[in-house]
Coordinates of C-alpha atoms in Angstrom, one line a residue:
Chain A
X94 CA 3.0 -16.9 21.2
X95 CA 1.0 -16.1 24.1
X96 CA -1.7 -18.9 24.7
X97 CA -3.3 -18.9 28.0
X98 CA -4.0 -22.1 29.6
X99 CA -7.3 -21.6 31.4
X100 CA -8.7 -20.0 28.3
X101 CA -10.3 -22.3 25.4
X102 CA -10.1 -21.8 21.6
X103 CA -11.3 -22.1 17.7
X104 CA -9.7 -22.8 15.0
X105 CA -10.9 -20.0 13.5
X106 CA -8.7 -17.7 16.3
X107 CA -11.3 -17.1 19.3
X108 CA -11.1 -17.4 22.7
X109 CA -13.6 -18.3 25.5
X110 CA -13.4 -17.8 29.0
X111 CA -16.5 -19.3 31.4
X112 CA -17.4 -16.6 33.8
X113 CA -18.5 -17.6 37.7
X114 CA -22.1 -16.5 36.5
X115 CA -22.2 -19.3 34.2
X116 CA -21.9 -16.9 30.9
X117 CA -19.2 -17.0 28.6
X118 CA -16.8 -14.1 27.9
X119 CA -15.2 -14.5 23.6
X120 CA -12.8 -12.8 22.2
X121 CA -10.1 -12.9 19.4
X122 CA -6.6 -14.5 20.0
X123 CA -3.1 -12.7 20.3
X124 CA -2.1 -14.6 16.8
X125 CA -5.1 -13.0 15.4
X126 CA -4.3 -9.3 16.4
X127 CA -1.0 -10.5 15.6
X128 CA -1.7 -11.8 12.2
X129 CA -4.5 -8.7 11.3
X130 CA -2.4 -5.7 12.8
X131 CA -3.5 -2.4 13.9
X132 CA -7.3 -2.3 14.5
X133 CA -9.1 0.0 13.6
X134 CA -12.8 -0.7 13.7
X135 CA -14.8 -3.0 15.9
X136 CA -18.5 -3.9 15.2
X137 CA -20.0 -6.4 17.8
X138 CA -23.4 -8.2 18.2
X139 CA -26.2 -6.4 19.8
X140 CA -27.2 -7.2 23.3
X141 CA -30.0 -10.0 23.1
X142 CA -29.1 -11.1 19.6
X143 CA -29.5 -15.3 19.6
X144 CA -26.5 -16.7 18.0
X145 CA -25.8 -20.0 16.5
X146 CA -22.8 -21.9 16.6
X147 CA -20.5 -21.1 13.7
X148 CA -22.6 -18.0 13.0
X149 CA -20.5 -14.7 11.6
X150 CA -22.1 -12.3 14.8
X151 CA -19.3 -9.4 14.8
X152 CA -16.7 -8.0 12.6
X153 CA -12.8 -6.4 13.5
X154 CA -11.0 -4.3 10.7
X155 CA -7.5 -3.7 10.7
X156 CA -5.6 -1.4 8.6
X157 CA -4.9 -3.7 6.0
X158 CA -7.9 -6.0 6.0
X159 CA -11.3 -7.0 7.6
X160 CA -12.4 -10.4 9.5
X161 CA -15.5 -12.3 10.3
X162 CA -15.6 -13.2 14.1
X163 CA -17.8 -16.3 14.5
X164 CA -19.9 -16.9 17.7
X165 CA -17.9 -20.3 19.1
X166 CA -21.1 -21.8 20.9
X167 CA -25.0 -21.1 20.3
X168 CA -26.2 -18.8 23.4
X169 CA -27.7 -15.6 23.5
X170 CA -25.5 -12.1 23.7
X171 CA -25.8 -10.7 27.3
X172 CA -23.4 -8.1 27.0
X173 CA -20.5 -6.3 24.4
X174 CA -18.0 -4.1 25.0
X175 CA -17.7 -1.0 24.0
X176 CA -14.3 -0.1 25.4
X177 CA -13.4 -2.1 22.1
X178 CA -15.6 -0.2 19.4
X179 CA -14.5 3.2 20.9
X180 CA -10.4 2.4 21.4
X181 CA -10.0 -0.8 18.7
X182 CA -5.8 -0.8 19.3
X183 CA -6.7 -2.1 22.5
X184 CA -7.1 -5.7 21.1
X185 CA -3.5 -5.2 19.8
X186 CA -2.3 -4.3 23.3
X187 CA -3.8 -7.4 25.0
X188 CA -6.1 -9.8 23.3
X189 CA -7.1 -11.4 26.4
X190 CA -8.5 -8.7 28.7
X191 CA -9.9 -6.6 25.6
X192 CA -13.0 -9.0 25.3
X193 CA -15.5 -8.6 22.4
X194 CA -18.9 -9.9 23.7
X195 CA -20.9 -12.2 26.5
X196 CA -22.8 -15.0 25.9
X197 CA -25.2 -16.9 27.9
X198 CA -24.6 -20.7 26.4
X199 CA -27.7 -22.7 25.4
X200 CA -25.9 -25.4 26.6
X201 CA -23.9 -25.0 29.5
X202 CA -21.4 -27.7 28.7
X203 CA -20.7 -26.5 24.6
X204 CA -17.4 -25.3 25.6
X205 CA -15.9 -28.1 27.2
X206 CA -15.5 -29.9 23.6
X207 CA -13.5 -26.7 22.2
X208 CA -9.9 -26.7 21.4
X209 CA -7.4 -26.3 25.1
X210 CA -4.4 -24.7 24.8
X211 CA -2.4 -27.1 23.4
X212 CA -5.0 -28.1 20.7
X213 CA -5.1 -24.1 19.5
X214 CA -0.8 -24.3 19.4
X215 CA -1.2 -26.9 17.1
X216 CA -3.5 -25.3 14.8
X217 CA -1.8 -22.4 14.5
X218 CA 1.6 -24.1 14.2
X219 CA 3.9 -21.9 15.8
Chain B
X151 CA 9.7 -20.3 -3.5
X152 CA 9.7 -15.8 -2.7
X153 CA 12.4 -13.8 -4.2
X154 CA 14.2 -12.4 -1.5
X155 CA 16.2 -8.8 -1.6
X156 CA 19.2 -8.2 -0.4
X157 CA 18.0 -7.0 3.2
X158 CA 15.9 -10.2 3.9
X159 CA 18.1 -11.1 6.7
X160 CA 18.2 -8.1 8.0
X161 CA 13.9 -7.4 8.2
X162 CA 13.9 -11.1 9.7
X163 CA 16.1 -10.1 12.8
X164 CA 14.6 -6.6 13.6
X165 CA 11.6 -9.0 13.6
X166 CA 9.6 -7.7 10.7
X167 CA 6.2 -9.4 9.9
X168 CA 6.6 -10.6 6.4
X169 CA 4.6 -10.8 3.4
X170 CA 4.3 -12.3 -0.4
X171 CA 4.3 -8.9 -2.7
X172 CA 5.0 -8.6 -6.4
X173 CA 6.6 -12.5 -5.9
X174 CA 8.7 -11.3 -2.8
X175 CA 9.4 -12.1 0.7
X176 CA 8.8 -8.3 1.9
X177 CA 8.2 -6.9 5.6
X178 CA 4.8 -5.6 6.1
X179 CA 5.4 -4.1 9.2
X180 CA 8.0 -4.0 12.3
X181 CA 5.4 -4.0 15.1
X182 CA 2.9 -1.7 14.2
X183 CA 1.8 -0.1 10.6
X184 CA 0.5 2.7 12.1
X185 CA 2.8 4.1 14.2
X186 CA 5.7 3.6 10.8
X187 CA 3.1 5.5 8.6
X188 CA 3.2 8.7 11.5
X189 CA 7.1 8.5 11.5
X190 CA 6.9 9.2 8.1
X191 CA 4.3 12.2 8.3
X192 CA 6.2 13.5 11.0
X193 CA 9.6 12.3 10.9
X194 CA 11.6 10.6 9.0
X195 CA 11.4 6.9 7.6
X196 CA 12.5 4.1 5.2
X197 CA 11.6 1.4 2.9
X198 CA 13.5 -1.0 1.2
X199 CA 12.2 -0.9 -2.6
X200 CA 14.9 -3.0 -3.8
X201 CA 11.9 -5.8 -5.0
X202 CA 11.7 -2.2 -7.5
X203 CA 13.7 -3.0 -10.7
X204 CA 16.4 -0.7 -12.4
X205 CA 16.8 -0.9 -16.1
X206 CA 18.9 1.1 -17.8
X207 CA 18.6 2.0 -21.3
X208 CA 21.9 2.6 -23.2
X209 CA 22.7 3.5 -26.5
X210 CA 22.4 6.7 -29.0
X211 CA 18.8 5.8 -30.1
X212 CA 17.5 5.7 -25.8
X213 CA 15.3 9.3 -26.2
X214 CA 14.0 8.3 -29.6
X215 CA 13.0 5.0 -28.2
X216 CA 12.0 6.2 -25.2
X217 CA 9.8 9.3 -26.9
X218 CA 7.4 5.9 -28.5
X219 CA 8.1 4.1 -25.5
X220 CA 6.4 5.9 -23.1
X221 CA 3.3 7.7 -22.9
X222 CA 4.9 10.9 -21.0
X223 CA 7.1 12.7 -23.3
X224 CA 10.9 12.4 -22.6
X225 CA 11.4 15.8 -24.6
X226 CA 10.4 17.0 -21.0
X227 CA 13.7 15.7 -19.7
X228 CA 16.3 18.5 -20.7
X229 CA 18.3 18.8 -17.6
X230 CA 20.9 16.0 -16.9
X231 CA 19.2 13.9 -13.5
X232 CA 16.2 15.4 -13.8
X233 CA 13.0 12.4 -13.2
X234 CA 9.5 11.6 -15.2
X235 CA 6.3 9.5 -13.9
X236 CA 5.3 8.3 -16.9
X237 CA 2.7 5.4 -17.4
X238 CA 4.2 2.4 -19.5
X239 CA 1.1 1.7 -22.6
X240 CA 0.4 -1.6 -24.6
X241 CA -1.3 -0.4 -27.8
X242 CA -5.2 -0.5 -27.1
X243 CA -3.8 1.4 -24.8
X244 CA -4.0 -0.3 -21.3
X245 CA -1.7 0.5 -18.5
X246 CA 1.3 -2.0 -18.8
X247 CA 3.6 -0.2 -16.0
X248 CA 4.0 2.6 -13.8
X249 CA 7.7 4.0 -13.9
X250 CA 10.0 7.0 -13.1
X251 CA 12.2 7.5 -16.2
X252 CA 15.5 9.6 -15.8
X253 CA 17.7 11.5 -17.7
X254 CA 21.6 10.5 -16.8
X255 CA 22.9 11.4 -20.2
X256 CA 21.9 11.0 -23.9
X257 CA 22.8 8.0 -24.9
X258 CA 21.6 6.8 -21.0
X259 CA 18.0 6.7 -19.3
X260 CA 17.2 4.7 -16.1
X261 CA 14.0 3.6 -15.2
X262 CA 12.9 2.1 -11.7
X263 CA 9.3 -0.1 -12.6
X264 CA 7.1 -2.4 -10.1
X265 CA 8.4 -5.6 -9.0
X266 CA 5.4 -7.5 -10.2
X267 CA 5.5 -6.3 -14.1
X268 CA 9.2 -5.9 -14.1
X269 CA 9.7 -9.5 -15.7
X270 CA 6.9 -8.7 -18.3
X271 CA 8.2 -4.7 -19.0
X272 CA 12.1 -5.9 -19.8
X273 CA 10.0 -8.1 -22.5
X274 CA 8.0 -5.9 -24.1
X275 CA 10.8 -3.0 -23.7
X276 CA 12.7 -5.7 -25.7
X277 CA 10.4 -6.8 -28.5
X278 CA 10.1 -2.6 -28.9
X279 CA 13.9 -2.3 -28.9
X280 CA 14.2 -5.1 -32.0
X281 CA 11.7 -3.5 -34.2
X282 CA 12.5 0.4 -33.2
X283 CA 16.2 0.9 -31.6
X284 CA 18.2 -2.3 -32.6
X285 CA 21.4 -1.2 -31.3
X286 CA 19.6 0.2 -27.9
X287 CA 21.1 -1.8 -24.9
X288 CA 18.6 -2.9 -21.9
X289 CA 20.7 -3.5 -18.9
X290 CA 18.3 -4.9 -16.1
X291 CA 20.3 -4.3 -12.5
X292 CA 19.8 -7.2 -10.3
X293 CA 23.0 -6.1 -9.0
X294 CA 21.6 -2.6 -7.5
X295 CA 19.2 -2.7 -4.3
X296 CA 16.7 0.9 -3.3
X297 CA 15.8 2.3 -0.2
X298 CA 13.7 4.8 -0.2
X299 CA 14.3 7.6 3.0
X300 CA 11.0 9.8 3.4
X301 CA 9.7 12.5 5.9
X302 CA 10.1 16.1 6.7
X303 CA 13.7 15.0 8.1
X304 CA 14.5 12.4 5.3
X305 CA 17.2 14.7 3.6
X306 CA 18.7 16.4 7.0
X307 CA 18.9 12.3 8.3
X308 CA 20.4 11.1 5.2
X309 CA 23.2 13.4 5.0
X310 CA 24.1 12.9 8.5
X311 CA 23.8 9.2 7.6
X312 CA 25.8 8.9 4.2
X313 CA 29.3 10.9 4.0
X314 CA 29.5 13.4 0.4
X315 CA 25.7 13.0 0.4
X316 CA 24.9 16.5 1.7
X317 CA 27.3 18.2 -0.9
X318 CA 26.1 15.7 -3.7
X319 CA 22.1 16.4 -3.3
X320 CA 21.8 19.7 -0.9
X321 CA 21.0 21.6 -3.7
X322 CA 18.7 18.7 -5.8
X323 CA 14.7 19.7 -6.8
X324 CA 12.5 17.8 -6.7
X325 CA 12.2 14.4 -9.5
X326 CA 16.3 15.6 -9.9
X327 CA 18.5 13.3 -9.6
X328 CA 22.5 12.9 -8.7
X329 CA 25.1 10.7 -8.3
X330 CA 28.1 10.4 -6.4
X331 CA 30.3 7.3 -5.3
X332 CA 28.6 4.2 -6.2
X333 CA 25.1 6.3 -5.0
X334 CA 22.9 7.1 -7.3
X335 CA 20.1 9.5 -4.9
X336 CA 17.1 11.1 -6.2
X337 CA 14.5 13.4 -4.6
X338 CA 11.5 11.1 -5.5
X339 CA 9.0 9.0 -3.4
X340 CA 5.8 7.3 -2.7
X341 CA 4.2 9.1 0.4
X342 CA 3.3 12.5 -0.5
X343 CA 6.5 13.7 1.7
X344 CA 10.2 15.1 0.6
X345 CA 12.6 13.0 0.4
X346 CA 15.4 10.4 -1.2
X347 CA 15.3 7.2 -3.2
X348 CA 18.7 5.8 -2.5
X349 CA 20.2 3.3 -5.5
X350 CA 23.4 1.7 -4.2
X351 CA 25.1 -1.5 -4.9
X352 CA 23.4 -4.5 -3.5
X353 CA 26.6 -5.6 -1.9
X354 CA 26.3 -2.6 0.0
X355 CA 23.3 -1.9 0.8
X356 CA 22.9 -3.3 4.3
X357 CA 25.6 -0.8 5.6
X358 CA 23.8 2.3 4.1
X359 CA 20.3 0.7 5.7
X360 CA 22.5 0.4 9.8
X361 CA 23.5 4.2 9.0
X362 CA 19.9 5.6 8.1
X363 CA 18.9 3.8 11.3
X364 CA 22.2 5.1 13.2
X365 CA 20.9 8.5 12.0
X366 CA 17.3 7.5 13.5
X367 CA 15.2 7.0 10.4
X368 CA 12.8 4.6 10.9
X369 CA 12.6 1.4 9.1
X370 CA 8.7 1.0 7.5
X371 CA 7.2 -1.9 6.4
X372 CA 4.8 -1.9 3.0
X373 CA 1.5 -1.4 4.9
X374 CA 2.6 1.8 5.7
X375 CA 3.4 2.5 2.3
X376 CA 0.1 1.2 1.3
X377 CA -1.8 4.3 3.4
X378 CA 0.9 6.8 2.6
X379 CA 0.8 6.2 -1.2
X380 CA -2.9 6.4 -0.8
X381 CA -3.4 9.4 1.4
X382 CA -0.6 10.9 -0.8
X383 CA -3.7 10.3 -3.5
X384 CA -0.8 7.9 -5.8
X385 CA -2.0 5.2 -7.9
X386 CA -0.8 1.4 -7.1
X387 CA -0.4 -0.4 -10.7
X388 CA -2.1 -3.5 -10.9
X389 CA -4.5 -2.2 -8.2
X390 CA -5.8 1.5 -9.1
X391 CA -4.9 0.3 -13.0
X392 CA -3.9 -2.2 -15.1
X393 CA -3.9 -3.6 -18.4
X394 CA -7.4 -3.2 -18.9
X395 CA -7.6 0.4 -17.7
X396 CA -6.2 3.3 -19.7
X397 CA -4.5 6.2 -18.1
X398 CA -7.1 8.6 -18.6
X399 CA -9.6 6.3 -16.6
X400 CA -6.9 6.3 -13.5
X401 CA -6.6 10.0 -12.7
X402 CA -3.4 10.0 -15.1
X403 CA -4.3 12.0 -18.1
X404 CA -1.9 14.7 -16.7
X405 CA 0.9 12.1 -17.4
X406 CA -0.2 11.4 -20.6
X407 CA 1.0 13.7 -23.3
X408 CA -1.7 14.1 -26.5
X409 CA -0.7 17.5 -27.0
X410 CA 2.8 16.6 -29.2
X411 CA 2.7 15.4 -32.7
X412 CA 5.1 12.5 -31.7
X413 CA 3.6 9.2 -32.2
X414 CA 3.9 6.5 -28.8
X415 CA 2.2 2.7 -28.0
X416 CA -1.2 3.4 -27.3
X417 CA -2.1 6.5 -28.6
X418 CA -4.2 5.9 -31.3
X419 CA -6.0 3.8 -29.1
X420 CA -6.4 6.6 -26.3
X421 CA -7.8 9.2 -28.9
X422 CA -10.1 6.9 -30.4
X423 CA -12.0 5.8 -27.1
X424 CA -13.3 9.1 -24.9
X425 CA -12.9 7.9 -21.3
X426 CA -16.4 6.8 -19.6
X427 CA -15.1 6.7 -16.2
X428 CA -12.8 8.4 -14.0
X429 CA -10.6 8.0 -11.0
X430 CA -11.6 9.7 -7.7
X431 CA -11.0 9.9 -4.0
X432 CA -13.7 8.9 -1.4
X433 CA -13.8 9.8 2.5
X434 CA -16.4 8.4 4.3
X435 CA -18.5 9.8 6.2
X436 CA -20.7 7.3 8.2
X437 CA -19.2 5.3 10.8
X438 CA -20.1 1.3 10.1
X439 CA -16.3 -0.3 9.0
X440 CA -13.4 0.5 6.4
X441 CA -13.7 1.1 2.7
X442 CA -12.2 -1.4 0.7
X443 CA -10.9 -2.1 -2.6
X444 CA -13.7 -4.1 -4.5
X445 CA -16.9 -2.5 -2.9
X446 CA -19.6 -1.2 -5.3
X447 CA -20.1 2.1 -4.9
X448 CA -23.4 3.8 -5.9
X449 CA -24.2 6.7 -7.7
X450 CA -26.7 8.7 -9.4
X451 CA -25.1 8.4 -13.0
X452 CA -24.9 4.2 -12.1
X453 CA -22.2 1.9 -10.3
X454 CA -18.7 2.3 -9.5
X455 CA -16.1 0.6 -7.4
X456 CA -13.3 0.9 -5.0
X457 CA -9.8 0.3 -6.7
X458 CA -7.9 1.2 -3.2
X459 CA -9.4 1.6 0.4
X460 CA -8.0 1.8 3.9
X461 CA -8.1 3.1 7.1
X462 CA -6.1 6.9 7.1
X463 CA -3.9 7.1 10.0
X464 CA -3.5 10.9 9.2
X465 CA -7.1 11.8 9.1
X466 CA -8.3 8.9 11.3
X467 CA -11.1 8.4 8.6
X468 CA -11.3 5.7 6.1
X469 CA -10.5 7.1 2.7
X470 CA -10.4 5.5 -1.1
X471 CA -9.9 5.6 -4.8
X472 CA -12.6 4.7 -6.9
X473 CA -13.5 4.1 -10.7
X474 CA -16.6 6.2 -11.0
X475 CA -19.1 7.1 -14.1
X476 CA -18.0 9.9 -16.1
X477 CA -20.4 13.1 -14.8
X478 CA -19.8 12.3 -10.8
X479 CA -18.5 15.7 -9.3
X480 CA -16.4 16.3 -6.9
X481 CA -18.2 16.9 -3.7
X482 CA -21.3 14.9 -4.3
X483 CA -22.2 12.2 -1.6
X484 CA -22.3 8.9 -3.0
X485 CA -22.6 5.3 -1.2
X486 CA -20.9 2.8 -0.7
X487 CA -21.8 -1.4 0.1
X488 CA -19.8 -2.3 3.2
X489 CA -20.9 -5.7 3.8
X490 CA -24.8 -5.4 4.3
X491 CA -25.1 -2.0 4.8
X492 CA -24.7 1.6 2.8
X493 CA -22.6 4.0 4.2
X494 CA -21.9 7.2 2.9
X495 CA -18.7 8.8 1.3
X496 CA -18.0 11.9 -0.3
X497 CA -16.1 12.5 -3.9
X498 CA -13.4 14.8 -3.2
X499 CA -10.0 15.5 -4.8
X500 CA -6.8 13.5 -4.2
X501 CA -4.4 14.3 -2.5
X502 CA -5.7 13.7 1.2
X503 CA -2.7 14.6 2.5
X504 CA 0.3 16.0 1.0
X505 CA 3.9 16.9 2.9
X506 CA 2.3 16.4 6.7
X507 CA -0.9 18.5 5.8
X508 CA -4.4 17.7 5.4
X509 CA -6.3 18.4 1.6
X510 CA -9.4 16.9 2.2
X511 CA -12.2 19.5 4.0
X512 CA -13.3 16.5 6.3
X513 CA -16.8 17.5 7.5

């Protein structure tokens, strides 16, 4: 199972990467392409949107079913990609550079308290 | 604890994602649904349906039994191994099964019903058998396993594959079935594309699965099933209709024969309650996520729902089956609740897609 280590996780299958500008980059796991399949639709948050932690902000539909993606820290969107609502399979090809959205974090250190690597393995058990 | 068929071992090492259906331990896909669905549109692939149960129905009294049985009319079956859908009734008339029957000889019908209701069908079939056909012998075959071998190339691939299969079924219509060896092959299926449904021995059937792959048939996972069953505008049981549905509410009523004086379970219970809904297709037409079964679908003659919804790999369009009011046509535009918004579909005609080509006018 491919679980980067600089990245950080949920338990409910996101990722989060801090960016140099101080925003945070999320996305979904490869266990969660993995575990949803083909993709076939993609609807993100809209630029500006403020989030809270926890909050249900964007959506990804596979073939065979669809799944809440929840924003993992409060912040506000700054950007989403569209490379990801126009070509959805490329989640399935590499979870990790097909990012979802940008967030700029309320508070700067949220992330730090999220699941590493290791703590994400565990949850999902394989 | 999953049932498991006789191929288990062999999904687990091509490294199939596996899933709970019907009770067993089935792959859902290889690696990707999609791309097993296209083989099948465009080439040639296989499932293994041996979760599917045989039962075979012996004895002098099998048609007669059969004829009440069922709510197609075996009297349709006049040529040895030729093959019926038929829908399996209780008597309010609910929808108990879905099944192929088949006409070996005439003291000897086999039918292949789902894996869920197959427990619950050799039940009722037997509580039938005491009070109508005493003597009638119900063989389930736990010793038999299916694959099913579909796409344009099926046949051409599975003679290459299967020695005496070419001479056995070259010249085999459609729902016609032959045996030869310990094979029992019918030109039947579940996609909307030609093809085999291959009965061997369980024993067996791992060999006859390399060989379809030797030949290059693709092994397919149920999701892909899922979306060709559905484009193919087929009903799943337990899904599209159950035992509180009747036939004629699930697009069936040209399975369902009123038209014969013969009496069968359900009947009286069909002609005494006028359908008030009906089974349809939907293709969306607003972008905005995937129809799914379970939405509520809105119309001007009241509320409907989705039975069946996915994504179409063949029309790259989300597509449906839904329980509508009675008096929705064809062609109107109706909506449907995808999460919080309304997106629009239209009311067309099953199939979307039948042997590699598009039904559906899609714009």
């Amino acid at each position: 199972m491919n679980i980067p280590a600089q990245l950080r996780y949920t338990s409910s299958h996101e990722w989060l990467r801090r960016e140099s500008d101080g925003t945070i980059t999320v996305g979904i796991t490869d266990h969660a392409q993995g575990a949803l399949g083909d993709l076939v639709f993609v609807e993100l948050p809209a630029v500006g949107r403020k989030l809270a932690a926890g909050e249900a902000c964007a959506v990804v539909e596979s073939v065979k079913a669809a799944s809440d993606v929840y924003a993992p820290i409060a912040g506000e969107v700054v950007a989403a990609n569209g490379a990801v609502s126009s070509a959805p399979e490329i989640v399935n090809q590499d979870a990790y550079s097909a990012w979802l959205f940008r967030i700029k974090p309320s508070d700067p250190a949220a992330m730090d308290s999220l699941l590493d690597a290791r703590g994400y393995q565990a949850v999902i058990g394989d | 604890m999953l049932k498991t068929t006789p191929l288990n071992a062999v999904h687990r090492a091509a490294g199939a994602r596996m899933v709970d259906f019907g009770g067993f331990d089935m792959p859902l896909h290889y690696g990707s649904q999609i791309d097993e669905h296209h083989a099948v549109r465009r080439d040639a692939g296989m499932f293994d349906v041996s979760h599917m149960r045989v039962v075979d129905l012996e004895g002098p009294d099998a048609r007669a039994f059969l004829r009440y049985a069922l709510a197609n009319n075996v009297d349709k079956l006049t040529v040895p191994g030729k093959a019926l859908y038929t829908c399996m009734l209780a008597e309010d008339g609910g929808v108990l099964d879905d099944l192929i029957v088949t006409f070996v000889r005439e003291d000897f019908f086999r039918l292949v019903v789902n894996a869920g209701t197959a427990d619950a069908d050799i039940a009722w079939l037997g509580r039938l058998r005491d009070t109508h056909a005493p003597t009638l012998a119900i063989r389930p075959r736990t010793d038999l396993a299916m694959i099913a071998v579909q796409g344009p190339n099926a046949r051409a691939k599975t003679w290459r594959a299967l020695p005496g299969s070419e001479a056995a079924t070259a010249e085999l219509k459609p729902f016609s079935a032959a045996a030869f060896d310990d094979v029992f092959a019918s030109r039947t299926g579940y996609t909307g594309e030609d093809g085999f449904e291959i009965v061997v021995p369980a024993a067996r059937v791992a060999e006859t699965w390399s060989a379809l792959v030797a030949a290059g048939v693709k092994p397919c996972g149920l999701g892909a099933r899922d979306t060709l069953r559905l484009e193919a505008g087929m009903n799943l049981c337990g899904q599209d209709m159950d035992a509180r549905t009747s036939p004629l509410e699930s697009g069936l009523a040209w399975t369902v024969d009123l038209v014969s004086p013969r009496e069968f379970v359900g009947k009286a219970a069909l002609l005494a309650s006028p359908p008030s809904r009906r089974l349809a297709g939907l293709l969306l037409l607003d972008g905005g996520g995937v129809l799914r079964a379970h939405q509520r679908v809105h119309t001007p003659r009241g509320d409907g729902e989705i039975t069946s919804g996915t994504f179409s790999p063949t029309l790259s369009r989300s597509i449906a089956l839904a329980r509508l009011p009675e008096g929705v046509a064809d062609g109107d535009v109706v909506e449907v609740e995808v999460r919080d918004k309304r997106l629009r579909a239209r009311v067309v005609k099953p199939p979307f897609v039948r042997n590699g080509a598009v039904k559906v006018a899609l714009t």
